[in-house]
mmCIF file of C-alpha atoms in Angstrom:
data_model
loop_
_atom_site.group_PDB
_atom_site.id
_atom_site.type_symbol
_atom_site.label_atom_id
_atom_site.label_comp_id
_atom_site.label_asym_id
_atom_site.label_seq_id
_atom_site.Cartn_x
_atom_site.Cartn_y
_atom_site.Cartn_z
ATOM 1 C CA UNK A 1492 -28.995 -12.598 -5.060
ATOM 2 C CA UNK A 1493 -27.782 -12.500 -1.428
ATOM 3 C CA UNK A 1494 -24.555 -12.854 0.585
ATOM 4 C CA UNK A 1495 -25.448 -15.331 3.111
ATOM 5 C CA UNK A 1496 -22.309 -15.550 5.103
ATOM 6 C CA UNK A 1497 -18.330 -15.061 5.109
ATOM 7 C CA UNK A 1498 -15.412 -16.664 7.066
ATOM 8 C CA UNK A 1499 -11.960 -16.509 7.081
ATOM 9 C CA UNK A 1500 -9.512 -19.665 5.999
ATOM 10 C CA UNK A 1501 -6.142 -20.040 5.463
ATOM 11 C CA UNK A 1502 -5.545 -19.336 1.805
ATOM 12 C CA UNK A 1503 -2.672 -20.641 -0.811
ATOM 13 C CA UNK A 1504 1.020 -20.184 0.502
ATOM 14 C CA UNK A 1505 0.177 -18.823 3.853
ATOM 15 C CA UNK A 1506 -1.997 -16.108 2.679
ATOM 16 C CA UNK A 1507 -5.383 -15.292 4.483
ATOM 17 C CA UNK A 1508 -8.838 -16.201 2.127
ATOM 18 C CA UNK A 1509 -11.846 -14.641 2.770
ATOM 19 C CA UNK A 1510 -14.706 -16.605 1.699
ATOM 20 C CA UNK A 1511 -18.449 -15.498 0.952
ATOM 21 C CA UNK A 1512 -21.215 -17.768 0.354
ATOM 22 C CA UNK A 1513 -23.745 -16.428 -2.319
ATOM 23 C CA UNK A 1514 -27.092 -17.665 -3.095
ATOM 24 C CA UNK A 1515 -28.751 -16.807 -6.510
ATOM 25 C CA UNK A 1516 -32.496 -15.997 -6.732
ATOM 26 C CA UNK A 1517 -32.892 -19.843 -8.489
ATOM 27 C CA UNK A 1518 -31.792 -21.080 -4.903
ATOM 28 C CA UNK A 1519 -28.262 -22.345 -6.171
ATOM 29 C CA UNK A 1520 -25.041 -21.266 -4.165
ATOM 30 C CA UNK A 1521 -21.463 -20.747 -4.979
ATOM 31 C CA UNK A 1522 -18.358 -19.400 -2.756
ATOM 32 C CA UNK A 1523 -16.428 -16.408 -3.914
ATOM 33 C CA UNK A 1524 -13.268 -15.887 -2.122
ATOM 34 C CA UNK A 1525 -10.384 -13.400 -2.138
ATOM 35 C CA UNK A 1526 -6.566 -13.674 -0.971
ATOM 36 C CA UNK A 1527 -4.260 -11.297 0.665
ATOM 37 C CA UNK A 1528 -1.294 -11.458 2.507
ATOM 38 C CA UNK A 1529 -1.447 -11.675 6.495
ATOM 39 C CA UNK A 1530 0.334 -8.431 6.374
ATOM 40 C CA UNK A 1531 -2.546 -6.380 4.566
ATOM 41 C CA UNK A 1532 -6.088 -8.135 6.043
ATOM 42 C CA UNK A 1533 -9.186 -7.745 4.069
ATOM 43 C CA UNK A 1534 -11.734 -5.889 5.799
ATOM 44 C CA UNK A 1535 -14.627 -7.841 7.350
ATOM 45 C CA UNK A 1536 -16.968 -4.701 5.862
ATOM 46 C CA UNK A 1537 -19.792 -5.717 3.462
ATOM 47 C CA UNK A 1538 -18.834 -2.867 1.065
ATOM 48 C CA UNK A 1539 -16.447 -4.860 -1.338
ATOM 49 C CA UNK A 1540 -19.033 -7.648 -1.223
ATOM 50 C CA UNK A 1541 -21.803 -5.378 -2.658
ATOM 51 C CA UNK A 1542 -19.144 -4.038 -5.119
ATOM 52 C CA UNK A 1543 -18.450 -7.508 -6.070
ATOM 53 C CA UNK A 1544 -22.030 -8.473 -6.768
ATOM 54 C CA UNK A 1545 -23.141 -5.572 -8.606
ATOM 55 C CA UNK A 1546 -21.976 -6.490 -12.363
ATOM 56 C CA UNK A 1547 -23.728 -9.852 -11.973
ATOM 57 C CA UNK A 1548 -26.827 -8.701 -10.360
ATOM 58 C CA UNK A 1549 -27.076 -5.985 -13.145
ATOM 59 C CA UNK A 1550 -26.624 -8.482 -15.856
ATOM 60 C CA UNK A 1551 -29.114 -10.958 -14.526
ATOM 61 C CA UNK A 1552 -31.213 -8.576 -13.143
ATOM 62 C CA UNK A 1553 -31.427 -9.636 -9.519
ATOM 63 C CA UNK A 1554 -31.924 -7.610 -6.374
ATOM 64 C CA UNK A 1555 -28.974 -7.727 -4.089
ATOM 65 C CA UNK A 1556 -29.033 -8.345 -0.223
ATOM 66 C CA UNK A 1557 -25.939 -8.067 1.996
ATOM 67 C CA UNK A 1558 -25.853 -9.528 5.349
ATOM 68 C CA UNK A 1559 -22.955 -7.158 6.481
ATOM 69 C CA UNK A 1560 -22.962 -3.477 7.340
ATOM 70 C CA UNK A 1561 -22.093 -1.352 4.165
ATOM 71 C CA UNK A 1562 -20.098 1.874 4.387
ATOM 72 C CA UNK A 1563 -23.206 4.397 4.127
ATOM 73 C CA UNK A 1564 -20.911 6.672 1.327
ATOM 74 C CA UNK A 1565 -20.539 3.480 -0.877
ATOM 75 C CA UNK A 1566 -23.862 2.273 -0.223
ATOM 76 C CA UNK A 1567 -25.140 5.632 -1.879
ATOM 77 C CA UNK A 1568 -22.472 5.328 -4.707
ATOM 78 C CA UNK A 1569 -23.635 2.021 -5.397
ATOM 79 C CA UNK A 1570 -27.087 3.179 -5.972
ATOM 80 C CA UNK A 1571 -25.651 6.008 -8.253
ATOM 81 C CA UNK A 1572 -23.650 3.362 -10.317
ATOM 82 C CA UNK A 1573 -26.586 1.188 -11.112
ATOM 83 C CA UNK A 1574 -28.133 4.462 -12.483
ATOM 84 C CA UNK A 1575 -25.139 5.117 -14.370
ATOM 85 C CA UNK A 1576 -25.053 1.511 -15.990
ATOM 86 C CA UNK A 1577 -28.454 1.733 -17.119
ATOM 87 C CA UNK A 1578 -28.027 5.080 -19.019
ATOM 88 C CA UNK A 1579 -25.151 3.400 -20.772
ATOM 89 C CA UNK A 1580 -26.761 -0.262 -21.085
ATOM 90 C CA UNK A 1581 -30.476 -0.509 -20.857
ATOM 91 C CA UNK A 1582 -30.243 -4.120 -20.449
ATOM 92 C CA UNK A 1583 -28.966 -4.061 -17.119
ATOM 93 C CA UNK A 1584 -31.056 -3.501 -13.937
ATOM 94 C CA UNK A 1585 -31.081 -4.054 -10.193
ATOM 95 C CA UNK A 1586 -34.509 -3.552 -8.610
ATOM 96 C CA UNK A 1587 -33.282 -3.174 -5.117
ATOM 97 C CA UNK A 1588 -30.067 -3.109 -2.844
ATOM 98 C CA UNK A 1589 -30.713 -4.640 0.915
ATOM 99 C CA UNK A 1590 -27.677 -3.594 3.042
ATOM 100 C CA UNK A 1591 -27.520 -1.994 6.798
ATOM 101 C CA UNK A 1592 -25.375 1.281 6.306
ATOM 102 C CA UNK A 1593 -22.648 2.137 8.988
ATOM 103 C CA UNK A 1594 -20.723 5.390 9.145
ATOM 104 C CA UNK A 1595 -17.113 4.960 8.930
ATOM 105 C CA UNK A 1596 -13.862 7.266 9.934
ATOM 106 C CA UNK A 1597 -10.158 7.252 9.601
ATOM 107 C CA UNK A 1598 -9.578 8.216 6.184
ATOM 108 C CA UNK A 1599 -6.538 10.553 6.739
ATOM 109 C CA UNK A 1600 -2.974 9.607 7.588
ATOM 110 C CA UNK A 1601 -2.813 6.356 5.326
ATOM 111 C CA UNK A 1602 -0.716 5.813 2.387
ATOM 112 C CA UNK A 1603 -1.679 5.732 -1.295
ATOM 113 C CA UNK A 1604 -1.856 2.663 -3.549
ATOM 114 C CA UNK A 1605 -2.330 2.169 -7.021
ATOM 115 C CA UNK A 1606 -3.221 -1.063 -9.022
ATOM 116 C CA UNK A 1607 -0.214 -2.439 -11.002
ATOM 117 C CA UNK A 1608 0.217 -5.096 -14.011
ATOM 118 C CA UNK A 1609 3.278 -3.981 -15.318
ATOM 119 C CA UNK A 1610 1.873 -2.259 -18.821
ATOM 120 C CA UNK A 1611 1.776 0.891 -20.177
ATOM 121 C CA UNK A 1612 -1.144 2.496 -18.148
ATOM 122 C CA UNK A 1613 -0.331 1.135 -14.650
ATOM 123 C CA UNK A 1614 3.479 1.621 -15.080
ATOM 124 C CA UNK A 1615 2.693 5.284 -16.357
ATOM 125 C CA UNK A 1616 0.516 6.116 -13.350
ATOM 126 C CA UNK A 1617 3.175 4.720 -10.692
ATOM 127 C CA UNK A 1618 5.864 6.527 -12.383
ATOM 128 C CA UNK A 1619 3.902 9.799 -12.329
ATOM 129 C CA UNK A 1620 2.748 9.576 -8.571
ATOM 130 C CA UNK A 1621 5.850 8.605 -6.476
ATOM 131 C CA UNK A 1622 3.413 9.129 -3.464
ATOM 132 C CA UNK A 1623 1.572 5.582 -4.731
ATOM 133 C CA UNK A 1624 3.892 3.456 -2.270
ATOM 134 C CA UNK A 1625 1.904 0.656 -2.641
ATOM 135 C CA UNK A 1626 1.315 -1.332 -5.684
ATOM 136 C CA UNK A 1627 -1.518 -4.168 -5.810
ATOM 137 C CA UNK A 1628 -1.069 -7.124 -8.182
ATOM 138 C CA UNK A 1629 -3.781 -9.615 -8.198
ATOM 139 C CA UNK A 1630 -4.136 -13.010 -9.751
ATOM 140 C CA UNK A 1631 -7.702 -13.661 -11.516
ATOM 141 C CA UNK A 1632 -8.206 -10.325 -13.073
ATOM 142 C CA UNK A 1633 -6.431 -10.580 -16.357
ATOM 143 C CA UNK A 1634 -4.521 -13.655 -15.261
ATOM 144 C CA UNK A 1635 -6.441 -16.910 -14.724
ATOM 145 C CA UNK A 1636 -5.785 -18.156 -11.268
ATOM 146 C CA UNK A 1637 -5.069 -21.683 -12.734
ATOM 147 C CA UNK A 1638 -1.886 -19.401 -13.966
ATOM 148 C CA UNK A 1639 0.017 -19.582 -10.442
ATOM 149 C CA UNK A 1640 3.582 -20.446 -11.691
ATOM 150 C CA UNK A 1641 3.388 -17.785 -14.413
ATOM 151 C CA UNK A 1642 1.890 -15.138 -11.711
ATOM 152 C CA UNK A 1643 4.831 -16.097 -9.288
ATOM 153 C CA UNK A 1644 7.329 -15.288 -12.462
ATOM 154 C CA UNK A 1645 5.423 -12.151 -13.082
ATOM 155 C CA UNK A 1646 5.546 -10.870 -9.598
ATOM 156 C CA UNK A 1647 8.924 -11.701 -9.237
ATOM 157 C CA UNK A 1648 10.080 -8.921 -11.828
ATOM 158 C CA UNK A 1649 7.324 -6.490 -10.516
ATOM 159 C CA UNK A 1650 8.850 -6.861 -7.126
ATOM 160 C CA UNK A 1651 12.404 -6.394 -8.367
ATOM 161 C CA UNK A 1652 11.322 -2.942 -9.742
ATOM 162 C CA UNK A 1653 9.072 -2.328 -7.051
ATOM 163 C CA UNK A 1654 12.193 -2.669 -4.632
ATOM 164 C CA UNK A 1655 14.652 -0.469 -7.056
ATOM 165 C CA UNK A 1656 11.839 2.314 -6.707
ATOM 166 C CA UNK A 1657 11.554 1.612 -2.740
ATOM 167 C CA UNK A 1658 7.899 0.669 -3.146
ATOM 168 C CA UNK A 1659 5.843 -2.224 -1.477
ATOM 169 C CA UNK A 1660 4.384 -4.804 -3.675
ATOM 170 C CA UNK A 1661 1.158 -6.351 -2.417
ATOM 171 C CA UNK A 1662 -0.206 -9.393 -3.872
ATOM 172 C CA UNK A 1663 -3.814 -11.135 -3.770
ATOM 173 C CA UNK A 1664 -5.764 -13.541 -5.674
ATOM 174 C CA UNK A 1665 -9.657 -14.172 -6.366
ATOM 175 C CA UNK A 1666 -11.842 -16.745 -7.886
ATOM 176 C CA UNK A 1667 -14.564 -14.408 -8.968
ATOM 177 C CA UNK A 1668 -13.963 -15.196 -12.829
ATOM 178 C CA UNK A 1669 -14.244 -19.273 -12.408
ATOM 179 C CA UNK A 1670 -17.901 -18.597 -10.946
ATOM 180 C CA UNK A 1671 -21.273 -17.653 -12.219
ATOM 181 C CA UNK A 1672 -19.964 -13.918 -11.916
ATOM 182 C CA UNK A 1673 -18.046 -14.418 -15.382
ATOM 183 C CA UNK A 1674 -21.376 -14.185 -17.096
ATOM 184 C CA UNK A 1675 -21.300 -10.120 -16.525
ATOM 185 C CA UNK A 1676 -19.600 -8.449 -19.827
ATOM 186 C CA UNK A 1677 -15.935 -8.334 -18.832
ATOM 187 C CA UNK A 1678 -14.984 -5.412 -20.713
ATOM 188 C CA UNK A 1679 -18.112 -3.448 -20.864
ATOM 189 C CA UNK A 1680 -18.939 -3.645 -17.280
ATOM 190 C CA UNK A 1681 -17.290 -5.782 -14.776
ATOM 191 C CA UNK A 1682 -13.377 -5.551 -14.796
ATOM 192 C CA UNK A 1683 -13.542 -1.814 -13.366
ATOM 193 C CA UNK A 1684 -15.835 -3.221 -10.688
ATOM 194 C CA UNK A 1685 -13.388 -5.945 -9.708
ATOM 195 C CA UNK A 1686 -10.866 -3.498 -9.144
ATOM 196 C CA UNK A 1687 -13.062 -1.483 -7.045
ATOM 197 C CA UNK A 1688 -13.887 -4.408 -4.974
ATOM 198 C CA UNK A 1689 -10.178 -5.186 -4.326
ATOM 199 C CA UNK A 1690 -9.544 -1.397 -3.481
ATOM 200 C CA UNK A 1691 -12.528 -1.675 -0.936
ATOM 201 C CA UNK A 1692 -11.135 -4.599 0.679
ATOM 202 C CA UNK A 1693 -8.113 -2.509 1.606
ATOM 203 C CA UNK A 1694 -9.960 0.493 2.496
ATOM 204 C CA UNK A 1695 -8.907 0.284 6.252
ATOM 205 C CA UNK A 1696 -4.881 0.478 5.010
ATOM 206 C CA UNK A 1697 -5.145 3.143 2.160
ATOM 207 C CA UNK A 1698 -6.569 6.706 1.812
ATOM 208 C CA UNK A 1699 -6.422 6.544 -1.869
ATOM 209 C CA UNK A 1700 -6.295 4.037 -4.249
ATOM 210 C CA UNK A 1701 -5.473 4.652 -8.328
ATOM 211 C CA UNK A 1702 -6.890 3.001 -11.015
ATOM 212 C CA UNK A 1703 -4.705 3.521 -14.134
ATOM 213 C CA UNK A 1704 -7.328 4.958 -17.215
ATOM 214 C CA UNK A 1705 -8.101 2.630 -20.272
ATOM 215 C CA UNK A 1706 -9.034 5.481 -22.585
ATOM 216 C CA UNK A 1707 -8.163 9.235 -22.916
ATOM 217 C CA UNK A 1708 -10.686 11.848 -22.446
ATOM 218 C CA UNK A 1709 -11.313 12.161 -26.129
ATOM 219 C CA UNK A 1710 -11.839 8.583 -26.797
ATOM 220 C CA UNK A 1711 -14.115 7.829 -23.726
ATOM 221 C CA UNK A 1712 -17.009 5.574 -24.314
ATOM 222 C CA UNK A 1713 -19.099 3.356 -22.047
ATOM 223 C CA UNK A 1714 -16.602 0.855 -20.511
ATOM 224 C CA UNK A 1715 -16.051 -1.164 -17.456
ATOM 225 C CA UNK A 1716 -13.308 1.216 -16.230
ATOM 226 C CA UNK A 1717 -14.331 4.851 -16.861
ATOM 227 C CA UNK A 1718 -13.784 8.135 -14.782
ATOM 228 C CA UNK A 1719 -17.676 8.225 -14.060
ATOM 229 C CA UNK A 1720 -18.031 4.949 -12.496
ATOM 230 C CA UNK A 1721 -14.192 4.018 -10.908
ATOM 231 C CA UNK A 1722 -15.098 7.151 -8.443
ATOM 232 C CA UNK A 1723 -18.022 5.560 -7.364
ATOM 233 C CA UNK A 1724 -16.392 2.568 -5.658
ATOM 234 C CA UNK A 1725 -14.978 5.226 -2.903
ATOM 235 C CA UNK A 1726 -16.063 5.041 0.581
ATOM 236 C CA UNK A 1727 -15.963 7.113 3.795
ATOM 237 C CA UNK A 1728 -12.306 6.285 4.382
ATOM 238 C CA UNK A 1729 -10.898 5.555 0.980
ATOM 239 C CA UNK A 1730 -11.040 7.634 -2.244
ATOM 240 C CA UNK A 1731 -10.944 5.696 -5.463
ATOM 241 C CA UNK A 1732 -9.308 7.541 -8.135
ATOM 242 C CA UNK A 1733 -9.384 7.202 -12.123
ATOM 243 C CA UNK A 1734 -5.920 8.234 -12.955
ATOM 244 C CA UNK A 1735 -4.283 9.419 -16.266
ATOM 245 C CA UNK A 1736 -7.232 10.074 -18.357
ATOM 246 C CA UNK A 1737 -5.954 13.201 -19.789
ATOM 247 C CA UNK A 1738 -3.133 11.456 -21.645
ATOM 248 C CA UNK A 1739 -3.464 9.312 -24.580
ATOM 249 C CA UNK A 1740 -1.958 5.810 -24.471
ATOM 250 C CA UNK A 1741 0.702 7.116 -26.946
ATOM 251 C CA UNK A 1742 1.768 10.118 -24.677
ATOM 252 C CA UNK A 1743 2.122 7.471 -21.656
ATOM 253 C CA UNK A 1744 4.327 5.259 -24.081
ATOM 254 C CA UNK A 1745 6.463 8.425 -24.741
ATOM 255 C CA UNK A 1746 6.573 8.999 -21.100
ATOM 256 C CA UNK A 1747 7.922 5.697 -20.223
ATOM 257 C CA UNK A 1748 10.713 5.828 -23.060
ATOM 258 C CA UNK A 1749 12.070 8.712 -21.893
ATOM 259 C CA UNK A 1750 13.372 7.229 -18.678
ATOM 260 C CA UNK A 1751 13.859 3.231 -19.562
ATOM 261 C CA UNK A 1752 13.000 2.287 -16.011
ATOM 262 C CA UNK A 1753 9.845 0.547 -17.127
ATOM 263 C CA UNK A 1754 11.045 -0.893 -20.402
ATOM 264 C CA UNK A 1755 12.671 -4.125 -19.674
ATOM 265 C CA UNK A 1756 9.398 -5.108 -17.209
ATOM 266 C CA UNK A 1757 6.928 -3.845 -19.628
ATOM 267 C CA UNK A 1758 4.097 -6.730 -19.876
ATOM 268 C CA UNK A 1759 1.123 -5.893 -21.747
ATOM 269 C CA UNK A 1760 -0.238 -9.004 -22.949
ATOM 270 C CA UNK A 1761 -3.366 -10.476 -21.907
ATOM 271 C CA UNK A 1762 -3.645 -13.411 -24.373
ATOM 272 C CA UNK A 1763 -0.517 -15.473 -23.195
ATOM 273 C CA UNK A 1764 1.251 -18.183 -25.153
ATOM 274 C CA UNK A 1765 -1.006 -20.260 -27.156
ATOM 275 C CA UNK A 1766 -4.166 -17.890 -26.498
ATOM 276 C CA UNK A 1767 -4.648 -19.643 -23.372
ATOM 277 C CA UNK A 1768 -4.918 -16.837 -21.142
ATOM 278 C CA UNK A 1769 -2.618 -14.209 -19.790
ATOM 279 C CA UNK A 1770 0.903 -15.350 -18.480
ATOM 280 C CA UNK A 1771 4.087 -13.882 -17.800
ATOM 281 C CA UNK A 1772 5.091 -13.175 -21.439
ATOM 282 C CA UNK A 1773 4.092 -11.028 -24.247
ATOM 283 C CA UNK A 1774 2.960 -13.218 -27.260
ATOM 284 C CA UNK A 1775 3.988 -10.607 -29.876
ATOM 285 C CA UNK A 1776 0.970 -11.856 -31.799
ATOM 286 C CA UNK A 1777 -1.755 -9.999 -30.848
ATOM 287 C CA UNK A 1778 -3.581 -6.841 -31.187
ATOM 288 C CA UNK A 1779 -2.281 -5.224 -28.138
ATOM 289 C CA UNK A 1780 1.544 -6.466 -28.238
ATOM 290 C CA UNK A 1781 1.760 -5.351 -31.798
ATOM 291 C CA UNK A 1782 0.313 -2.034 -31.189
ATOM 292 C CA UNK A 1783 2.872 -1.697 -28.114
ATOM 293 C CA UNK A 1784 5.540 -2.884 -30.438
ATOM 294 C CA UNK A 1785 4.938 -0.381 -33.060
ATOM 295 C CA UNK A 1786 4.880 2.261 -30.425
ATOM 296 C CA UNK A 1787 8.112 1.397 -29.124
ATOM 297 C CA UNK A 1788 9.738 0.879 -32.793
ATOM 298 C CA UNK A 1789 8.536 4.516 -33.802
ATOM 299 C CA UNK A 1790 10.567 5.854 -30.529
ATOM 300 C CA UNK A 1791 13.291 3.819 -31.045
ATOM 301 C CA UNK A 1792 13.187 1.830 -27.977
ATOM 302 C CA UNK A 1793 11.620 -1.633 -28.970
ATOM 303 C CA UNK A 1794 15.156 -3.464 -28.422
ATOM 304 C CA UNK A 1795 15.178 -2.223 -24.710
ATOM 305 C CA UNK A 1796 11.713 -3.786 -23.923
ATOM 306 C CA UNK A 1797 12.933 -7.301 -23.754
ATOM 307 C CA UNK A 1798 9.911 -8.975 -23.024
ATOM 308 C CA UNK A 1799 9.140 -8.304 -26.578
ATOM 309 C CA UNK A 1800 10.635 -10.427 -29.418
ATOM 310 C CA UNK A 1801 11.709 -7.571 -31.909
ATOM 311 C CA UNK A 1802 12.371 -10.182 -34.816
ATOM 312 C CA UNK A 1803 8.674 -10.473 -34.663
ATOM 313 C CA UNK A 1804 7.756 -7.019 -35.526
ATOM 314 C CA UNK A 1805 7.427 -6.613 -39.405
ATOM 315 C CA UNK A 1806 5.591 -4.000 -41.875
ATOM 316 C CA UNK A 1807 3.479 -6.845 -43.200
ATOM 317 C CA UNK A 1808 2.197 -8.210 -39.812
ATOM 318 C CA UNK A 1809 1.274 -4.452 -38.649
ATOM 319 C CA UNK A 1810 -0.669 -4.268 -42.018
ATOM 320 C CA UNK A 1811 -2.671 -7.330 -40.849
ATOM 321 C CA UNK A 1812 -3.558 -6.250 -37.408
ATOM 322 C CA UNK A 1813 -7.623 -6.037 -37.107
ATOM 323 C CA UNK A 1814 -8.790 -3.006 -35.605
ATOM 324 C CA UNK A 1815 -12.168 -3.288 -33.614
ATOM 325 C CA UNK A 1816 -14.202 -0.110 -33.138
ATOM 326 C CA UNK A 1817 -12.406 0.609 -29.659
ATOM 327 C CA UNK A 1818 -8.700 -0.244 -31.283
ATOM 328 C CA UNK A 1819 -9.143 2.505 -34.152
ATOM 329 C CA UNK A 1820 -8.055 5.520 -32.188
ATOM 330 C CA UNK A 1821 -4.928 3.827 -30.793
ATOM 331 C CA UNK A 1822 -3.839 2.770 -34.359
ATOM 332 C CA UNK A 1823 -4.613 6.404 -35.922
ATOM 333 C CA UNK A 1824 -2.376 7.933 -33.142
ATOM 334 C CA UNK A 1825 0.210 5.701 -34.368
ATOM 335 C CA UNK A 1826 -0.138 6.469 -37.863
ATOM 336 C CA UNK A 1827 0.163 10.116 -37.058
ATOM 337 C CA UNK A 1828 3.488 9.262 -35.123
ATOM 338 C CA UNK A 1829 4.887 7.176 -37.823
ATOM 339 C CA UNK A 1830 4.216 10.089 -40.361
ATOM 340 C CA UNK A 1831 5.922 12.704 -37.980
ATOM 341 C CA UNK A 1832 8.798 10.186 -37.514
ATOM 342 C CA UNK A 1833 9.068 9.730 -41.369
ATOM 343 C CA UNK A 1834 8.266 5.905 -41.370
ATOM 344 C CA UNK A 1835 6.007 6.004 -44.121
ATOM 345 C CA UNK A 1836 6.205 2.149 -44.522
ATOM 346 C CA UNK A 1837 4.561 1.742 -40.886
ATOM 347 C CA UNK A 1838 2.220 4.690 -41.791
ATOM 348 C CA UNK A 1839 1.172 2.707 -44.994
ATOM 349 C CA UNK A 1840 0.830 -0.410 -42.788
ATOM 350 C CA UNK A 1841 -1.419 1.143 -40.622
ATOM 351 C CA UNK A 1842 -3.629 2.608 -43.408
ATOM 352 C CA UNK A 1843 -3.910 -0.924 -45.008
ATOM 353 C CA UNK A 1844 -4.728 -2.314 -41.451
ATOM 354 C CA UNK A 1845 -7.763 0.186 -41.053
ATOM 355 C CA UNK A 1846 -8.940 -0.492 -44.618
ATOM 356 C CA UNK A 1847 -8.898 -4.111 -44.308
ATOM 357 C CA UNK A 1848 -10.414 -3.829 -40.887
ATOM 358 C CA UNK A 1849 -13.167 -1.483 -42.058
ATOM 359 C CA UNK A 1850 -14.017 -4.105 -44.689
ATOM 360 C CA UNK A 1851 -14.030 -7.070 -42.102
ATOM 361 C CA UNK A 1852 -16.026 -5.190 -39.430
ATOM 362 C CA UNK A 1853 -18.858 -5.054 -42.114
ATOM 363 C CA UNK A 1854 -18.725 -8.721 -42.886
ATOM 364 C CA UNK A 1855 -18.606 -9.423 -38.891
ATOM 365 C CA UNK A 1856 -21.856 -7.208 -38.430
ATOM 366 C CA UNK A 1857 -23.586 -9.155 -41.112
ATOM 367 C CA UNK A 1858 -22.205 -12.509 -39.556
ATOM 368 C CA UNK A 1859 -23.460 -11.550 -36.140
ATOM 369 C CA UNK A 1860 -27.044 -11.058 -37.602
ATOM 370 C CA UNK A 1861 -27.025 -14.427 -39.246
ATOM 371 C CA UNK A 1862 -25.815 -16.064 -36.076
ATOM 372 C CA UNK A 1863 -28.782 -15.018 -34.538
ATOM 373 C CA UNK A 1864 -30.998 -16.955 -37.289
ATOM 374 C CA UNK A 1865 -31.802 -20.493 -36.764
ATOM 375 C CA UNK A 1866 -30.802 -21.838 -40.022
ATOM 376 C CA UNK A 1867 -28.103 -19.647 -40.786
ATOM 377 C CA UNK A 1868 -26.032 -19.423 -37.605
ATOM 378 C CA UNK A 1869 -23.424 -21.789 -39.185
ATOM 379 C CA UNK A 1870 -23.057 -19.587 -42.246
ATOM 380 C CA UNK A 1871 -22.559 -16.762 -39.933
ATOM 381 C CA UNK A 1872 -19.728 -18.378 -38.336
ATOM 382 C CA UNK A 1873 -18.007 -19.116 -41.587
ATOM 383 C CA UNK A 1874 -18.288 -15.455 -42.652
ATOM 384 C CA UNK A 1875 -16.841 -14.175 -39.576
ATOM 385 C CA UNK A 1876 -13.784 -16.750 -40.143
ATOM 386 C CA UNK A 1877 -13.637 -15.502 -43.614
ATOM 387 C CA UNK A 1878 -13.767 -11.846 -42.406
ATOM 388 C CA UNK A 1879 -10.852 -12.432 -39.973
ATOM 389 C CA UNK A 1880 -8.726 -14.804 -41.805
ATOM 390 C CA UNK A 1881 -4.968 -13.671 -42.316
ATOM 391 C CA UNK A 1882 -5.721 -11.192 -39.519
ATOM 392 C CA UNK A 1883 -4.310 -10.422 -36.317
ATOM 393 C CA UNK A 1884 -7.611 -10.309 -34.276
ATOM 394 C CA UNK A 1885 -7.015 -11.485 -30.893
#
């Protein structure tokens, strides 16, 4: 695949839109675009474009050609990232990266920024790091670009807390997940590179950009955002930092509960109402909402987190939460806390959830194998539905 050209256009609502035309090896072309306010113009370097192309190229096994100069440090990092991905996911492959390198300078004397969604991880990072004076919030990451009204309501809330803490909120948007780029696995591979891409677009404005960690160090595994991969989106003039890996999600939640500053604004849901994609609400019916509500209940703070409907939190619904392999550590931490807090009702509910999930995961594995067989795929679908019946699994 090749970045053929870029041009600057007027974006929605007075923003600037940087558009890149990408040609794939089959000859088809698409436009990728990125928006930001005129106060924070996006770099014209080729570095963020290379970052953006990496996940899809690795997934569909195409080489990359970039028509713009790429920072020499990031070019070396990109090649290291390809090798790291190959060690994690043998199906990834990029034969070559063809780009002219350039040396850049000017890292010192610039402020620090952090990505900020209003969730547990990002609130923890910005409150732990008051030196992060700028918070980055982009549409088109978890929240679809078709949800602009919800995005504006979400940003209005975040702007309120940012103003309270004397921080600057910077908004942006991208259509990347509306293009062929979405073929790259989001959780396993591409969401970290999308954060890295956005960070590199701001490399002229910030010396450091913080990416809040997804998992604690004891539960690390190959994932889209990881302390080994995120730092490889650094350039000569900007350092990307994977922040908070030494803390568990529960420890982060406990920290937020000590101050109450974040609780009224806490927004963790990426499913949205009707499971139509992230909006400005917490659905209170998905795995992530229920895990967070459980932690807040155990710390006695659920009522203060006003974006959650505490009436929807019940012991029986907690027992029906499906735990995928990546969810198990979070639920076990909650179970330990429930025992410490004397909430045997919730500890037993979590035990039921883990037991039911264990049986369901076995059935799902069988269903997935059947799904790959020509005459049995319909039976596989029915088995998966049966395995998840009555469970909170989305």
